[in-house]
PDB file of C-alpha atoms in Angstrom:
ATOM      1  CA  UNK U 116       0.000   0.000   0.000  1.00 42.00           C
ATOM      2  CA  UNK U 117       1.224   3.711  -1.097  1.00 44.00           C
ATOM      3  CA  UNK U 118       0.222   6.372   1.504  1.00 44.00           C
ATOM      4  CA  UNK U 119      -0.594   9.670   0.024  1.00 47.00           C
ATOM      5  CA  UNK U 120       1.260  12.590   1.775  1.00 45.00           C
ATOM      6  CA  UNK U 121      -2.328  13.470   3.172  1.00 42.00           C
ATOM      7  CA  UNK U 122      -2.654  10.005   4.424  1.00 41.00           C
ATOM      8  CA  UNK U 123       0.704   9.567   5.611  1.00 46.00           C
ATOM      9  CA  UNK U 124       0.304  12.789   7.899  1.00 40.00           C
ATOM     10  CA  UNK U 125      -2.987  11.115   9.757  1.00 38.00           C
ATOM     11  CA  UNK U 126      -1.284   7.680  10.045  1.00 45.00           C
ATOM     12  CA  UNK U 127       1.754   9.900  11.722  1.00 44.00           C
ATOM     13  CA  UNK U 128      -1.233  11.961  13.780  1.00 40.00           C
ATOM     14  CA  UNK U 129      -2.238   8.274  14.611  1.00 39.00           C
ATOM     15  CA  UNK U 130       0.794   6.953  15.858  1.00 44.00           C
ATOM     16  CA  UNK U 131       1.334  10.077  17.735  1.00 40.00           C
ATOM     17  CA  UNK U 132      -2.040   9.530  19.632  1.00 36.00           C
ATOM     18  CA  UNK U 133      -0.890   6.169  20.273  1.00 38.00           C
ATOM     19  CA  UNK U 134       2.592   6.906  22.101  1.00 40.00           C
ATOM     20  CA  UNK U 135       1.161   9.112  24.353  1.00 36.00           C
ATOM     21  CA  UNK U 136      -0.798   7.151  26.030  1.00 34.00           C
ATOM     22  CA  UNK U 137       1.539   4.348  26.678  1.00 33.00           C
ATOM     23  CA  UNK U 138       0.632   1.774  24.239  1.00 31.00           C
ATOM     24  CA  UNK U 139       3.657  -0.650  24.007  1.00 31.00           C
ATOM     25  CA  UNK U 140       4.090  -4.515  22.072  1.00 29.00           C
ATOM     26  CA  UNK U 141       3.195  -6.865  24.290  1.00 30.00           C
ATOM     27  CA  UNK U 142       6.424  -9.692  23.940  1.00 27.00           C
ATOM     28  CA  UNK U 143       5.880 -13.015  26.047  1.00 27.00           C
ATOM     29  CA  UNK U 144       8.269 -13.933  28.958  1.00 29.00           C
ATOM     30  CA  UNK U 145      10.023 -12.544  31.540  1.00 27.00           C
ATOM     31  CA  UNK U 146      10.926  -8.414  31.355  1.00 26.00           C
ATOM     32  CA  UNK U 147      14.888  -9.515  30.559  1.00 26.00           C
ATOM     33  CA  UNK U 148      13.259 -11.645  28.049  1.00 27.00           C
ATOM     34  CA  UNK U 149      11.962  -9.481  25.757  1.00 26.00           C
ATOM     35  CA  UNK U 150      12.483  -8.146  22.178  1.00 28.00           C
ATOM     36  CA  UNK U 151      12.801  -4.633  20.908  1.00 32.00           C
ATOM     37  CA  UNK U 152      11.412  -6.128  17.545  1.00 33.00           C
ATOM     38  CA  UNK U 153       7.988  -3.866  16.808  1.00 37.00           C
ATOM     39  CA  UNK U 154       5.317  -6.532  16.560  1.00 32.00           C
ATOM     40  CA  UNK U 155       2.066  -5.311  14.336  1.00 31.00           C
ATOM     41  CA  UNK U 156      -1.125  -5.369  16.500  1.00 25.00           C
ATOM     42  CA  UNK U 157      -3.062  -5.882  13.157  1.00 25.00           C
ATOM     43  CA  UNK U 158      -2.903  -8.598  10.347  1.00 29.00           C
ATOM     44  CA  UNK U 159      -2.228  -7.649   7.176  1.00 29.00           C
ATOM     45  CA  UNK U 160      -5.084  -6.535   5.765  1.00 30.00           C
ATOM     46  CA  UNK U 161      -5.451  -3.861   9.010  1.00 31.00           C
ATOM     47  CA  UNK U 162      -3.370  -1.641   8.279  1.00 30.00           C
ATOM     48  CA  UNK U 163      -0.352   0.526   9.924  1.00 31.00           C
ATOM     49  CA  UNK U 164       0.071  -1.235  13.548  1.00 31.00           C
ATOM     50  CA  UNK U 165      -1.442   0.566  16.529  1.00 28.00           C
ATOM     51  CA  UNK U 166       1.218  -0.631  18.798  1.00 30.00           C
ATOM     52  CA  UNK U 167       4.712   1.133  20.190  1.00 33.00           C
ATOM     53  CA  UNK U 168       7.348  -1.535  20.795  1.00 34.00           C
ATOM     54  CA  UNK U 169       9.548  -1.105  23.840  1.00 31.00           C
ATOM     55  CA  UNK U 170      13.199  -0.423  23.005  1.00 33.00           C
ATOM     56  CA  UNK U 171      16.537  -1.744  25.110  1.00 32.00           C
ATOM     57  CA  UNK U 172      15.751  -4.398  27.645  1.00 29.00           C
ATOM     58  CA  UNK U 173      13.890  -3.279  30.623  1.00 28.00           C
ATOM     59  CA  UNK U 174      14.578  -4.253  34.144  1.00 28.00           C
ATOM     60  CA  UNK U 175      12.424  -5.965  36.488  1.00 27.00           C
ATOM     61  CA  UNK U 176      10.371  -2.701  37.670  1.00 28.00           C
ATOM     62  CA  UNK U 177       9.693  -1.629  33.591  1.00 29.00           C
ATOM     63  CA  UNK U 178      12.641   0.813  33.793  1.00 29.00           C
ATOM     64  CA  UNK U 179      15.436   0.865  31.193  1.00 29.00           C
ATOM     65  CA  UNK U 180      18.502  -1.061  31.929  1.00 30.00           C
ATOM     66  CA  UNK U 181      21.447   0.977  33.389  1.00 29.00           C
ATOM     67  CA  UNK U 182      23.429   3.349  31.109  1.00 30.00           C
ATOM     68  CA  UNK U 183      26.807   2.979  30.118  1.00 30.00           C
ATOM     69  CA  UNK U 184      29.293   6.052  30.031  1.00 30.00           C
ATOM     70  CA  UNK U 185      28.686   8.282  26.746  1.00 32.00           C
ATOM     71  CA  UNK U 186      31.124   8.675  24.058  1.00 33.00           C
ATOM     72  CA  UNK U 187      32.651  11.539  23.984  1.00 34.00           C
ATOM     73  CA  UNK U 188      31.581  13.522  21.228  1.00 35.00           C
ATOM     74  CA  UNK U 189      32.836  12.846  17.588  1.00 39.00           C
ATOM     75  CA  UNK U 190      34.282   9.555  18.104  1.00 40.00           C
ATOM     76  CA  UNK U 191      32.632   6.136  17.228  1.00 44.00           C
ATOM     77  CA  UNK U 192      32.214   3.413  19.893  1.00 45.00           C
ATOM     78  CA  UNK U 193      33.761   0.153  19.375  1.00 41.00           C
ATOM     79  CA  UNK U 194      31.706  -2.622  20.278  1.00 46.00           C
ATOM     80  CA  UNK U 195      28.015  -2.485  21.288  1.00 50.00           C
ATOM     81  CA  UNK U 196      27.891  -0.898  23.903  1.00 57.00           C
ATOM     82  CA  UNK U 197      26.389  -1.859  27.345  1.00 68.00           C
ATOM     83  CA  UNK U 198      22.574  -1.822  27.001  1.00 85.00           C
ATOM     84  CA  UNK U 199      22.140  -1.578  23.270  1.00 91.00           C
ATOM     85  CA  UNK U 200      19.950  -4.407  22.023  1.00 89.00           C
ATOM     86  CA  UNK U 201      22.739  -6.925  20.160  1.00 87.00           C
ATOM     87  CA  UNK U 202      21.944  -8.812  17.192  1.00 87.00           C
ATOM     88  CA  UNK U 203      20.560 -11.976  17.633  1.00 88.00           C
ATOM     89  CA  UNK U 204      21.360 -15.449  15.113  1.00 90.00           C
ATOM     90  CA  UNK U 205      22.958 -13.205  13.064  1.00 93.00           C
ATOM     91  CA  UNK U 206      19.831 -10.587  12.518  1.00 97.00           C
ATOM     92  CA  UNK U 207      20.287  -7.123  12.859  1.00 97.00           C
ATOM     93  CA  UNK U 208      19.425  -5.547  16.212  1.00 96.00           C
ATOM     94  CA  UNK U 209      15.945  -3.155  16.521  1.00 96.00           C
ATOM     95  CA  UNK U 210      16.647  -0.298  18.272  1.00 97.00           C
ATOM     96  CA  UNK U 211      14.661   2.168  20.141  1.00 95.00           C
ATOM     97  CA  UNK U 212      16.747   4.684  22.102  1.00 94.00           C
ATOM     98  CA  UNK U 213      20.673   4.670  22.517  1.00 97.00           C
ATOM     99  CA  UNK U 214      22.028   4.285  26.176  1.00 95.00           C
ATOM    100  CA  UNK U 215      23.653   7.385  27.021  1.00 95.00           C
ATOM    101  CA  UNK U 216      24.172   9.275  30.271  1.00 92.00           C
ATOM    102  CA  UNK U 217      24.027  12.694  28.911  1.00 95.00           C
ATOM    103  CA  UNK U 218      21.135  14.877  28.317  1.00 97.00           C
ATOM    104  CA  UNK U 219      21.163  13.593  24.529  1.00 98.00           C
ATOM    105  CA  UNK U 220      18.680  12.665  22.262  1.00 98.00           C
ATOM    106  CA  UNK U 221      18.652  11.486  18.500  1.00 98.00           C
ATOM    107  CA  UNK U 222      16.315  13.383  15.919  1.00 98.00           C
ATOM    108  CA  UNK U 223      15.460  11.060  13.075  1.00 98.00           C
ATOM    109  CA  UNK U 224      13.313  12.008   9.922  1.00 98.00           C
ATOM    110  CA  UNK U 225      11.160  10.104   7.827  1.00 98.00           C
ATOM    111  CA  UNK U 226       9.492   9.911   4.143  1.00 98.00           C
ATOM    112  CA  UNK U 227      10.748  12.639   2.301  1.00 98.00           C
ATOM    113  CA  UNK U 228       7.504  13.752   0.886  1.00 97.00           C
ATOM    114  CA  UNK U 229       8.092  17.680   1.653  1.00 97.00           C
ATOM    115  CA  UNK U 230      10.984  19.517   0.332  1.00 97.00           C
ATOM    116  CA  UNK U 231      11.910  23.345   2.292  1.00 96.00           C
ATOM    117  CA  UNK U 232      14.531  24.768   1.367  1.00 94.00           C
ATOM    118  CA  UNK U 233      14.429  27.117   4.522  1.00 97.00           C
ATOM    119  CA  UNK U 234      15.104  23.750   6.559  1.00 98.00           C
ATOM    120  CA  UNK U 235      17.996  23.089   4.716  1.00 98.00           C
ATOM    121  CA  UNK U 236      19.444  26.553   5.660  1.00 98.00           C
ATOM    122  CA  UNK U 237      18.233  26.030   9.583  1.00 98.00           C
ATOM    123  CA  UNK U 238      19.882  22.569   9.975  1.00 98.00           C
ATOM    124  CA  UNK U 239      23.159  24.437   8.002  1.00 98.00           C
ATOM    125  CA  UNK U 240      23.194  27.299  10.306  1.00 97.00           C
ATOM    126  CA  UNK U 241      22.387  25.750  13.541  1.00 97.00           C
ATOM    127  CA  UNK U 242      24.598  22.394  12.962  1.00 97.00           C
ATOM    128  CA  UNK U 243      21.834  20.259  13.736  1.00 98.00           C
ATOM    129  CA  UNK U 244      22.314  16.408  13.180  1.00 98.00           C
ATOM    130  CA  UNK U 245      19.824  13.828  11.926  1.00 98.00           C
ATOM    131  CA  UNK U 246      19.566  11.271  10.393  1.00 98.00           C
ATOM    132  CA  UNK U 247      16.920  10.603   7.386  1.00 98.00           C
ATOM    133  CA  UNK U 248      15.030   7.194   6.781  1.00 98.00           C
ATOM    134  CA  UNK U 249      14.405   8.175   3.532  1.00 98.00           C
ATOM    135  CA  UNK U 250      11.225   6.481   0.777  1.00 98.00           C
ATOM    136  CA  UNK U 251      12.843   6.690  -2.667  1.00 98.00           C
ATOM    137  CA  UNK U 252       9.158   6.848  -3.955  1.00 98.00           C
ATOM    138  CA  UNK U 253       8.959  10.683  -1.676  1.00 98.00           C
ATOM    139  CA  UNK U 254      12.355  11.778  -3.036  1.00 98.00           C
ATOM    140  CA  UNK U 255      12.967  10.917  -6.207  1.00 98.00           C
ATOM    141  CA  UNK U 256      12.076  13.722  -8.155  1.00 97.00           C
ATOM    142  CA  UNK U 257      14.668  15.417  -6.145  1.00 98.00           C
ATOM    143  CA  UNK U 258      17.735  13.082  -5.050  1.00 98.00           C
ATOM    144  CA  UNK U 259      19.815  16.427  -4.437  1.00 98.00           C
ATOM    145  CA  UNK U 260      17.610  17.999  -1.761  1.00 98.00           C
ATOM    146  CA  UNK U 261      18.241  15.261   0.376  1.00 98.00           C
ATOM    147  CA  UNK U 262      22.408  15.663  -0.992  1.00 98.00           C
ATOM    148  CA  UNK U 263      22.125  19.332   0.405  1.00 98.00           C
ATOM    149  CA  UNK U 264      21.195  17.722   3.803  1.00 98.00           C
ATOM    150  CA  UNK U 265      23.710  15.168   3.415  1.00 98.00           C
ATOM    151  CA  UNK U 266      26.273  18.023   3.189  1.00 98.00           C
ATOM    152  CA  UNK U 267      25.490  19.741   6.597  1.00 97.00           C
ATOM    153  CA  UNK U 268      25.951  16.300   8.167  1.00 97.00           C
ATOM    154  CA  UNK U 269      22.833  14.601   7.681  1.00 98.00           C
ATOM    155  CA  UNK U 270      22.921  10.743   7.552  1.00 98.00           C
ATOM    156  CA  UNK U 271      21.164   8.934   5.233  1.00 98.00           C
ATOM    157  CA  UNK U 272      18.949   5.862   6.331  1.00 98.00           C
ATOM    158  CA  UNK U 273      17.222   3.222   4.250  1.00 98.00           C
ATOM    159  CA  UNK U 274      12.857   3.688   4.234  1.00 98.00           C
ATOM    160  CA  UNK U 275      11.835   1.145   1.173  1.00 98.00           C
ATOM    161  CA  UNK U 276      11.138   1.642  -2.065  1.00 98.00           C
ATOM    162  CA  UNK U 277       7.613   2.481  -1.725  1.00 98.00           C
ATOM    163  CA  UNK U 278       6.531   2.623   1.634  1.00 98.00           C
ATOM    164  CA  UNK U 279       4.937  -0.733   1.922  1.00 98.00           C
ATOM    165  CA  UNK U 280       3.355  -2.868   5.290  1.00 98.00           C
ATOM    166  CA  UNK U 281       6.781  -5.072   5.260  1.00 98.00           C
ATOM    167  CA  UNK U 282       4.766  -8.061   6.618  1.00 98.00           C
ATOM    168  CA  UNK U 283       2.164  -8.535   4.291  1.00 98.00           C
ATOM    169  CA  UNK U 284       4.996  -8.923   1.850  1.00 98.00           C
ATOM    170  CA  UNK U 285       7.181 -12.157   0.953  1.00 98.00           C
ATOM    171  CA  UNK U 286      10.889 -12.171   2.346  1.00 98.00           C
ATOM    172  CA  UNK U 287      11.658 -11.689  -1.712  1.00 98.00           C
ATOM    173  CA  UNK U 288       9.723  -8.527  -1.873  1.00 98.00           C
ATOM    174  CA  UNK U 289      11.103  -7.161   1.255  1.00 98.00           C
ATOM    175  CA  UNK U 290      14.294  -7.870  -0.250  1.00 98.00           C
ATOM    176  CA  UNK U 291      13.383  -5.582  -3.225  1.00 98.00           C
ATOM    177  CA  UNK U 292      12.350  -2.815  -1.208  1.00 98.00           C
ATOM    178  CA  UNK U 293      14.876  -2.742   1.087  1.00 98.00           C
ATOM    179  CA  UNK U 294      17.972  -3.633  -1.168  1.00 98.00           C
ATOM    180  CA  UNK U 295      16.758  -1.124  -4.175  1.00 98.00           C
ATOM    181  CA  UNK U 296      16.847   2.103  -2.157  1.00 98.00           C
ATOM    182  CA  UNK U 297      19.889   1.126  -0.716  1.00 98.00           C
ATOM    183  CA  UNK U 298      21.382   0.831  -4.392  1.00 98.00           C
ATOM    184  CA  UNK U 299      19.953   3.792  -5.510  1.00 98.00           C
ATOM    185  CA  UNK U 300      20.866   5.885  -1.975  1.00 98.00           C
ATOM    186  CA  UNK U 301      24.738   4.222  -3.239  1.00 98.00           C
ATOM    187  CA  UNK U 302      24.539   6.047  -6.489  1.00 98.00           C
ATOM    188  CA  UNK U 303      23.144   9.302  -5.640  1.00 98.00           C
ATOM    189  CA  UNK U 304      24.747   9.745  -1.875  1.00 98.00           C
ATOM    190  CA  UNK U 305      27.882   8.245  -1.995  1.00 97.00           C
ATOM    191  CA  UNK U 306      27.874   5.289   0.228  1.00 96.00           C
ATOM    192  CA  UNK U 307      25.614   2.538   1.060  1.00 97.00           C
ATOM    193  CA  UNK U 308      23.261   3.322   3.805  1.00 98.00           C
ATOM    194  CA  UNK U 309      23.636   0.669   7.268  1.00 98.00           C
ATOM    195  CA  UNK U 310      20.672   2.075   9.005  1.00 98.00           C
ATOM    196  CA  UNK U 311      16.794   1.154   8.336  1.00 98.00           C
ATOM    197  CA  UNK U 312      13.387   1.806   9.575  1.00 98.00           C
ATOM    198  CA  UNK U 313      10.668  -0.593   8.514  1.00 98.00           C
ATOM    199  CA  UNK U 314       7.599   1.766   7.103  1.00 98.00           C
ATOM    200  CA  UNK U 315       4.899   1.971  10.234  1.00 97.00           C
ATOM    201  CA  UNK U 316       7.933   0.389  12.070  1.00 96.00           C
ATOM    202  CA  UNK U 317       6.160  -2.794  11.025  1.00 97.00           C
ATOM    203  CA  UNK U 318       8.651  -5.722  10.938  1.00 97.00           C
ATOM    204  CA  UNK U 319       8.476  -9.730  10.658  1.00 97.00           C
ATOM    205  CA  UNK U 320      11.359 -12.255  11.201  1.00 97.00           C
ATOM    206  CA  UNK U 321      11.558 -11.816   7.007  1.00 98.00           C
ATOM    207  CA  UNK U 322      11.638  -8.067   7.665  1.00 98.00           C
ATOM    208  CA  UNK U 323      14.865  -9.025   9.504  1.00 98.00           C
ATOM    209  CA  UNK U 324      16.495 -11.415   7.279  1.00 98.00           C
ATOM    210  CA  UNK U 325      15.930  -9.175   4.025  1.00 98.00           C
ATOM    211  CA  UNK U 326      17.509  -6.087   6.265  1.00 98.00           C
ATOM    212  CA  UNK U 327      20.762  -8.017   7.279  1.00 98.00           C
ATOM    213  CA  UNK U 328      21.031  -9.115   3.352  1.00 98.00           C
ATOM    214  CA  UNK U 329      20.735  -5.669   2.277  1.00 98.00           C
ATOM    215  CA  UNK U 330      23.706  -4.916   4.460  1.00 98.00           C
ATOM    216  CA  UNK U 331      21.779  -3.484   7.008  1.00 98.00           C
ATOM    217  CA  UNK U 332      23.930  -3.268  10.455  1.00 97.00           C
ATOM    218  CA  UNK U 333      20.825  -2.083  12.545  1.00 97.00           C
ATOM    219  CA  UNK U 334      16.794  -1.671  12.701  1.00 98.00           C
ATOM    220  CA  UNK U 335      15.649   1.908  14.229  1.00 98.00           C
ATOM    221  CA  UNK U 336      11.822   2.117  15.811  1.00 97.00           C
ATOM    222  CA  UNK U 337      11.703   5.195  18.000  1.00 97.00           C
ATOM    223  CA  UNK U 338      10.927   6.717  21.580  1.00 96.00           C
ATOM    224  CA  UNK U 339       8.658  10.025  20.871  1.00 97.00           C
ATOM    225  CA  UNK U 340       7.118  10.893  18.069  1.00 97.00           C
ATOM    226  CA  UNK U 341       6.789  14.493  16.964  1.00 98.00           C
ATOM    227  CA  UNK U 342       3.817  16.068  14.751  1.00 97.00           C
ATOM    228  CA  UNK U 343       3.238  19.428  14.038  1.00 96.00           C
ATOM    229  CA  UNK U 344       6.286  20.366  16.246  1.00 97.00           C
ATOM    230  CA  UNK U 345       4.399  18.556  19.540  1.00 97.00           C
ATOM    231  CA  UNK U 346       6.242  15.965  21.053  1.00 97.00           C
ATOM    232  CA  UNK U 347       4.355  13.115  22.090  1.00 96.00           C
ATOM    233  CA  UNK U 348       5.891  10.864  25.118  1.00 95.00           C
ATOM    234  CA  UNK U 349       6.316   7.105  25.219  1.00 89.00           C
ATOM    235  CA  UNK U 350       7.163   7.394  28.794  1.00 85.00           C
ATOM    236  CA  UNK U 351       5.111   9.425  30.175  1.00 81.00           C
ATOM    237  CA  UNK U 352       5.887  13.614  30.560  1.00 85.00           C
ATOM    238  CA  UNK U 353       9.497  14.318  28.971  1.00 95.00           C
ATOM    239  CA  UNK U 354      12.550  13.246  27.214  1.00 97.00           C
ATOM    240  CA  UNK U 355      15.184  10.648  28.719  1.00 96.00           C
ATOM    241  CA  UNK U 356      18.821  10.355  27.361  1.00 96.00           C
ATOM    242  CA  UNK U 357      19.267   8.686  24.659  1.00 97.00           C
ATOM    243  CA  UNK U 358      15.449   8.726  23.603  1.00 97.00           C
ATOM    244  CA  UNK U 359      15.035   8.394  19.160  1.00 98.00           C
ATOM    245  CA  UNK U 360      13.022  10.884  17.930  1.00 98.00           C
ATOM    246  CA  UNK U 361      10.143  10.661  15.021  1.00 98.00           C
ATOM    247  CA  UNK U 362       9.758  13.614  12.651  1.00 98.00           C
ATOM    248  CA  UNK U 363       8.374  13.220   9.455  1.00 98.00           C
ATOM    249  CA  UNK U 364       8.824  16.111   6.452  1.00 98.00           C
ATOM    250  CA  UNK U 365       6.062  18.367   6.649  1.00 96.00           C
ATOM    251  CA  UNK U 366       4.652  21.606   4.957  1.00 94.00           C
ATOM    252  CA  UNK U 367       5.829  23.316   7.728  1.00 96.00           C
ATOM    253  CA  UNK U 368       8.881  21.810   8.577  1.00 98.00           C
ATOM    254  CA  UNK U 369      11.032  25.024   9.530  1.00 98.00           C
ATOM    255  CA  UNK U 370       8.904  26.431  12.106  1.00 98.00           C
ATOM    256  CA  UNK U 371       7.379  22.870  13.475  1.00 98.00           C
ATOM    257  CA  UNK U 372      11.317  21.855  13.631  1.00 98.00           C
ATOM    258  CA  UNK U 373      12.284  24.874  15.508  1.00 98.00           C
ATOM    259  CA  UNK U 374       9.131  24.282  18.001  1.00 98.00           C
ATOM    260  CA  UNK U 375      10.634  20.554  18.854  1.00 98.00           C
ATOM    261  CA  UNK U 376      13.618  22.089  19.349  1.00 98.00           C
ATOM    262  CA  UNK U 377      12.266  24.985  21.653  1.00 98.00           C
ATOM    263  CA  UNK U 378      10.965  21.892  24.017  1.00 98.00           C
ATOM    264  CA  UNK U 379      14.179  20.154  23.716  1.00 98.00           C
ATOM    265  CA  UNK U 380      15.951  22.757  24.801  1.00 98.00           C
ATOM    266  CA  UNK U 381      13.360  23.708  28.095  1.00 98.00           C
ATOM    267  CA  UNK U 382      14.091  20.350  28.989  1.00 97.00           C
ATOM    268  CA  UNK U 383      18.129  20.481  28.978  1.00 98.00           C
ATOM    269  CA  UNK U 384      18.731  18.012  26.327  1.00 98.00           C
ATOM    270  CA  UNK U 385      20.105  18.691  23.464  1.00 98.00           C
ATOM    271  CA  UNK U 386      20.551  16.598  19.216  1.00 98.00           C
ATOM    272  CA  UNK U 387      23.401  14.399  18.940  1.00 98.00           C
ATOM    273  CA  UNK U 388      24.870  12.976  16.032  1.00 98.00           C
ATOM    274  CA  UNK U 389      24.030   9.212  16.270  1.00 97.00           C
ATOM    275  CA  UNK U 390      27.709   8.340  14.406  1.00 95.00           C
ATOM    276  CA  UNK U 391      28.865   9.147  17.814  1.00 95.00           C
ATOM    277  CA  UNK U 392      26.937   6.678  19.833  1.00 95.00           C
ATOM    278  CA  UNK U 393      27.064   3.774  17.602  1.00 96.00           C
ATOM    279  CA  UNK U 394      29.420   0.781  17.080  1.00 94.00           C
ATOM    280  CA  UNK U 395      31.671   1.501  14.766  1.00 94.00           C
ATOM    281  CA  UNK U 396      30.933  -1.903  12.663  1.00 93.00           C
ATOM    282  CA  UNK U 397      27.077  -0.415  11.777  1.00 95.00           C
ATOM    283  CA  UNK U 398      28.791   1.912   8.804  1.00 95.00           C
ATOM    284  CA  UNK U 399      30.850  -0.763   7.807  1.00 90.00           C
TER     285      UNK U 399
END
């Protein structure tokens, strides 16, 4: 299924509605048991999922697990480090926030649909990173907005093809999706992207296996997601280090971007690169 821009924003409204009120998967066994896969509360024919997967392994009272020292900034991590969800018979780990102990969080942008130029200039001026899971279907009329992005820092993530509900599709067809925009992100930004987000954040064991054969190191969901500059909390009433952050390109991305940054900022945290946080073996 193709969303529409218009439908894509009420799907992101949806999901929005969703993570504030709590709703997480449900994964069976014990708390140190659990999976940071996203698990679709719907079959295939329902839809985008309704659910918000947890992220690192929780501890026995629901809380994350313990934090290991951050990386000082500009420098890659070797290793995974303590607390980040490690792959698992060979599959790519799904990651939901990135254990840090500062006041850090990690902006991510989806889709690609929308295209302001006056964004380009505020993430230039104010050296703000991010990283984009970019649809070639929302940017392929213009590969070289995204390359202006690229060139203030911006990584560049792996969205699909098209956009599609990954589990209603066969592992061949994920394949396609996944390992198609990564050729094409090759050609027109210079390296092969690592990093992917599953459309809806809707994955399947097949999901997995056609990531890690696409060269995919790691599998991002997210902690908050953000809609018309409001961020809406997972965890109840603010940000936590290391928390991922949805955005999606909007009509009004400059001023709804400078809004999430405004509440950012109240809070004390501020954007980090994710380079910087990651083991260095996910760009390689």
């Amino acid at each position: 299924m193709v969303l529409r821009p218009q439908l894509r924003t009420l799907a992101a409204a949806a999901v929005a509605v969703l993570t504030a009120g709590g709703v997480a998967a449900c994964h069976s066994g014990s708390p140190h048991e659990r999976t940071a896969a996203p698990v679709a509360s719907r079959g295939p024919g329902g839809g985008a999922p309704n659910e918000t997967p947890t992220g690192n392994p929780t501890s026995a009272s629901g809380s994350p697990s313990a934090s290991p020292s951050p990386t000082p900034s500009g420098s890659t991590p070797s290793g995974t480090p303590s607390g980040l969800p490690r792959s698992r018979h060979g599959l790519p780990p799904v990651i939901s926030n990135i254990p840090v102990q500062d006041k850090v969080v990690f902006i991510t942008i989806d889709d690609g649909w929308e295209k302001d130029a006056d964004f380009v200039q505020l993430i230039r001026d104010r050296q703000i990173p991010v990283t984009l899971f970019l649809a070639n279907m929302a940017i392929k009329k213009n590969y070289g907005y995204f390359r202006e992005l690229q060139q203030t820092g911006a990584l560049i993530g792996d969205h699909t093809m098209t956009h599609p509900y990954m589990p209603r599709l066969s592992y061949s067809r994920q394949k396609q999706e996944i390992c198609d925009a990564a050729d094409i992100y090759t050609t027109q930004y210079g390296a092969r992207p690592t990093l992917f987000r599953a459309p809806y954040g809707s994955t399947d064991n097949d999901t997995l296996r056609a990531a890690r054969d696409c060269g995919m190191k790691a599998i991002f969901f997210w902690r908050e997601v953000v809609s018309n500059g409001q961020i809406a909390y997972q965890r109840p009433g603010r940000l936590h280090p290391g928390d991922i952050l949805l955005v999606h390109f909007n009509p009004n991305m400059t001023a709804d971007f400078k809004k999430m940054l405004r509440t950012i900022q109240k809070q004390g945290f501020r954007p980090a690169p994710m380079r910087d946080h990651l083991p260095a073996e996910f760009f390689q």
